[in-house]
JSON list of C-alpha atoms in Angstrom, two decimals:
[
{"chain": "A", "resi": 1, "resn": "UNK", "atom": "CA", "xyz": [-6.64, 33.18, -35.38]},
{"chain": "A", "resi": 2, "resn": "UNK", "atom": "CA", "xyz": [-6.63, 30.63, -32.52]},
{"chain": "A", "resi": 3, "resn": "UNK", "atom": "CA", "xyz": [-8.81, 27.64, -32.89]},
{"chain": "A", "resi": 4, "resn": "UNK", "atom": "CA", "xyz": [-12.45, 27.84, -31.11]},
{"chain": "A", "resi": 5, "resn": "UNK", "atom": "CA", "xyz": [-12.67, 24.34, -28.92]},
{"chain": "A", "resi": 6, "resn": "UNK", "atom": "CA", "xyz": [-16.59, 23.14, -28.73]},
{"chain": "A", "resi": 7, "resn": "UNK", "atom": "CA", "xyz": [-18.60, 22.89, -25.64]},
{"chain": "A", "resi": 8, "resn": "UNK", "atom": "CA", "xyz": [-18.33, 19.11, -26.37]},
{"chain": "A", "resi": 9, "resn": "UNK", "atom": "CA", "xyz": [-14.86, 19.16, -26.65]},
{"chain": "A", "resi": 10, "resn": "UNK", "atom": "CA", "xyz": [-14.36, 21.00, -23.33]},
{"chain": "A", "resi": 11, "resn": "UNK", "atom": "CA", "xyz": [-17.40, 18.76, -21.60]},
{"chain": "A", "resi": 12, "resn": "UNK", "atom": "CA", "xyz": [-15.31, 15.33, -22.77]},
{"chain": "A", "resi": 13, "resn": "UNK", "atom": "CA", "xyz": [-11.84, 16.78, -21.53]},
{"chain": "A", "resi": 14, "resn": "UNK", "atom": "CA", "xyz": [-13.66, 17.27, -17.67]},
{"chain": "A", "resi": 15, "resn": "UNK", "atom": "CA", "xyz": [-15.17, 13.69, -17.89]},
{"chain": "A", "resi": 16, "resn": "UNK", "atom": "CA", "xyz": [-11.71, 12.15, -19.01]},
{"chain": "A", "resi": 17, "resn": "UNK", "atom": "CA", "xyz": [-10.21, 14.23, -16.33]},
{"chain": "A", "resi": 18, "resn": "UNK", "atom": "CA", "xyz": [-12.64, 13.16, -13.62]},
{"chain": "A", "resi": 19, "resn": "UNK", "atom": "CA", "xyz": [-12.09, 9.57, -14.87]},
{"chain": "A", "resi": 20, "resn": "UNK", "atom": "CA", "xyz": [-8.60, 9.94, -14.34]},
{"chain": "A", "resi": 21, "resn": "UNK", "atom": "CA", "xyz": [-8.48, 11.73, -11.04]},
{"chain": "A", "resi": 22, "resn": "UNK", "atom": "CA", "xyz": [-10.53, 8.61, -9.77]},
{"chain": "A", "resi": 23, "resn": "UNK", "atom": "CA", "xyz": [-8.59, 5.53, -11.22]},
{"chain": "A", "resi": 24, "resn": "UNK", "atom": "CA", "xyz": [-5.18, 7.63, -9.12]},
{"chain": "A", "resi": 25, "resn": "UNK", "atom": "CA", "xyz": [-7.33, 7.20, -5.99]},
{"chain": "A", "resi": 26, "resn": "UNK", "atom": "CA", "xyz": [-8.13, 4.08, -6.50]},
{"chain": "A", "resi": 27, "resn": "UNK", "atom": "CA", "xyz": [-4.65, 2.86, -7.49]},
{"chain": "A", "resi": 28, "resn": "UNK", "atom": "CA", "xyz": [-3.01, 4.38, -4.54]},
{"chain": "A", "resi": 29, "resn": "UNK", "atom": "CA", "xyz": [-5.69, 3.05, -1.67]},
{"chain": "A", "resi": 30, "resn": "UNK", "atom": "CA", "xyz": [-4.98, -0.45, -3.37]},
{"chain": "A", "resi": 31, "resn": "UNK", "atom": "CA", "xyz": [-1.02, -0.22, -3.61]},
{"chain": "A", "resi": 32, "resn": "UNK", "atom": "CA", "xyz": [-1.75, 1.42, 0.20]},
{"chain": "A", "resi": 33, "resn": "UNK", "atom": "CA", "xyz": [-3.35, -1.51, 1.17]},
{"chain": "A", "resi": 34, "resn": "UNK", "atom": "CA", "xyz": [-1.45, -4.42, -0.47]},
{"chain": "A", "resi": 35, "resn": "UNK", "atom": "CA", "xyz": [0.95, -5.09, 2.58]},
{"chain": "A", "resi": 36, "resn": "UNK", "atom": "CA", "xyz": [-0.56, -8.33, 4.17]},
{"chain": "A", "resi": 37, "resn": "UNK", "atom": "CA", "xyz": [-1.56, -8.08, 7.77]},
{"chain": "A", "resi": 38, "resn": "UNK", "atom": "CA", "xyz": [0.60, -9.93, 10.48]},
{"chain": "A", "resi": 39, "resn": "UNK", "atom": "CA", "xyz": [-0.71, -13.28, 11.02]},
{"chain": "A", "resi": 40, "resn": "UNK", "atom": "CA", "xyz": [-1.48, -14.55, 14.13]},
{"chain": "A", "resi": 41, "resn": "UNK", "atom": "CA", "xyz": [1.67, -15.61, 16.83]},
{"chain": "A", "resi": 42, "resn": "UNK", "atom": "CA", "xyz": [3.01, -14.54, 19.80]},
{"chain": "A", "resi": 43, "resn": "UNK", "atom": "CA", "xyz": [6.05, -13.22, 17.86]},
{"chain": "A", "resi": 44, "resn": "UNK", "atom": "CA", "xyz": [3.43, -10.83, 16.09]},
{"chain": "A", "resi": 45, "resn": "UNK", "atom": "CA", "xyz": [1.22, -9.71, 19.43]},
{"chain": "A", "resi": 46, "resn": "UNK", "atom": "CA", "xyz": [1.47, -5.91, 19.53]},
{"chain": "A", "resi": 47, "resn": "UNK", "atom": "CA", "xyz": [3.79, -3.90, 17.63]},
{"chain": "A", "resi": 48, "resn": "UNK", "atom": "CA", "xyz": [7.25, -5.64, 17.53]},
{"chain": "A", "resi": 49, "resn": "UNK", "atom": "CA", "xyz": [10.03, -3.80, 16.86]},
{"chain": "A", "resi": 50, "resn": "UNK", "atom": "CA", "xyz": [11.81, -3.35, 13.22]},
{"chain": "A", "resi": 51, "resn": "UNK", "atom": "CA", "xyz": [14.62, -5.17, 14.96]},
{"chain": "A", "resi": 52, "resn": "UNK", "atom": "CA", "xyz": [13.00, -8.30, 16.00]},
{"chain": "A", "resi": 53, "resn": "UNK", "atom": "CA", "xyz": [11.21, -7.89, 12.79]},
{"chain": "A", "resi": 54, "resn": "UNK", "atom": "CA", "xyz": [14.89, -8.10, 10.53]},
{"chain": "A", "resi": 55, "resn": "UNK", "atom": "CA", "xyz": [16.02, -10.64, 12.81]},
{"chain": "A", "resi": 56, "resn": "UNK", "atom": "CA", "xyz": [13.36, -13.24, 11.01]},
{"chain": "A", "resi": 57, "resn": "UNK", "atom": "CA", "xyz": [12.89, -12.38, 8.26]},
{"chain": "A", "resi": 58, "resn": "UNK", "atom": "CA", "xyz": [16.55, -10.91, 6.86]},
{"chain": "A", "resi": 59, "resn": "UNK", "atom": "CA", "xyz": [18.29, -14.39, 7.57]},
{"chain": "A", "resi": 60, "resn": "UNK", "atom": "CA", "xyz": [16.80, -17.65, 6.61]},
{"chain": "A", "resi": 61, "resn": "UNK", "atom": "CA", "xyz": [14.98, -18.91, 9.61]},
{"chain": "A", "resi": 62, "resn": "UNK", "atom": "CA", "xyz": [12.69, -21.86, 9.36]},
{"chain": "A", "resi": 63, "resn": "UNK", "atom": "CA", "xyz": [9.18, -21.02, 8.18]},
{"chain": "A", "resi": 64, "resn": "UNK", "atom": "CA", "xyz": [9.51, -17.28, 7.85]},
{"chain": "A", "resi": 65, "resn": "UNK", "atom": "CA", "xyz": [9.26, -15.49, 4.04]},
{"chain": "A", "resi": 66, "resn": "UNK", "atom": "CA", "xyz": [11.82, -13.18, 3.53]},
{"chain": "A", "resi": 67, "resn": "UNK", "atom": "CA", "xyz": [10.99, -9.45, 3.35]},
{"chain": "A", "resi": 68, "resn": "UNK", "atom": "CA", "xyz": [10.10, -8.40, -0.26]},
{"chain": "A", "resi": 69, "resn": "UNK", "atom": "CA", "xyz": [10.84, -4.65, 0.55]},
{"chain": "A", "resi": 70, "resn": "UNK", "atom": "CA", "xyz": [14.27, -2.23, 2.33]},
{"chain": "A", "resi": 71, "resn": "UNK", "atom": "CA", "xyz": [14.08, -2.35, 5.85]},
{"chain": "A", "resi": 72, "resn": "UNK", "atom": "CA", "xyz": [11.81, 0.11, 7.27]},
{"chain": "A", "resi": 73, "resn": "UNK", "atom": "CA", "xyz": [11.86, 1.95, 10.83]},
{"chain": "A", "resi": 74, "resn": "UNK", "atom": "CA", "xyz": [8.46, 0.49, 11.95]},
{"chain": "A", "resi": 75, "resn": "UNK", "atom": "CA", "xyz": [6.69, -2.38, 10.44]},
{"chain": "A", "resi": 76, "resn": "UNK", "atom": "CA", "xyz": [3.18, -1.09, 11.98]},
{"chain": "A", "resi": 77, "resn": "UNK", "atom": "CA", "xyz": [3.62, 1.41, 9.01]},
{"chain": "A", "resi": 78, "resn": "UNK", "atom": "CA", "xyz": [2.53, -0.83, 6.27]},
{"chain": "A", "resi": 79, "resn": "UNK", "atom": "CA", "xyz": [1.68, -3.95, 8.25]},
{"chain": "A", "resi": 80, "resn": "UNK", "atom": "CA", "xyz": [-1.21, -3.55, 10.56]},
{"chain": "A", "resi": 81, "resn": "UNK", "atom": "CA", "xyz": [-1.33, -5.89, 13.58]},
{"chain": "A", "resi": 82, "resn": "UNK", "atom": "CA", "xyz": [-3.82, -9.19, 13.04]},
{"chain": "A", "resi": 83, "resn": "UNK", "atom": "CA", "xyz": [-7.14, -8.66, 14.79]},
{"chain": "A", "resi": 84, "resn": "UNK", "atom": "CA", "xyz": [-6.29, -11.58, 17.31]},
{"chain": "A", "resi": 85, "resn": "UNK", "atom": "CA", "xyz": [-3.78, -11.91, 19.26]},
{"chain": "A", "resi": 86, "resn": "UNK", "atom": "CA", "xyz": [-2.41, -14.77, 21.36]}
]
């Protein structure tokens, strides 16, 4: 005979399941929104291109971090432009 499951049991399986539907949300808005924005400079006004963008930050210029990630086709993707710029 198969086992009868308890309207408790059933009740605590939808919670954990709601639970866990909302921590996945939350996870991927955060890992989403973990790519810094571009600071402020006149290299960074409007969208540059991926190619000006690899230029930097692929070779070791002076003051620029390199670029923790594989080159992408647009950096606007992941990187929203600062608020100001100029």
């Amino acid at each position: 005979m198969a086992k009868k499951i308890s309207k408790g049991q059933i009740n605590f399986f939808r919670v954990m399941a709601v639970i866990g539907i909302v921590v996945i949300i939350i996870v991927v808005k955060e890992f989403l929104n973990a790519a810094p924005a571009l600071p402020h400079s006149k290299i960074h006004k409007g969208p540059p291109p991926a190619k000006a963008c690899l230029e930097c930050h692929v070779k070791e210029a002076e003051n620029t971090p390199i670029m923790p990630h594989r080159p992408m086709s647009s950096c606007i993707i992941c990187h929203e432009p600062s608020e100001k710029n100029g």
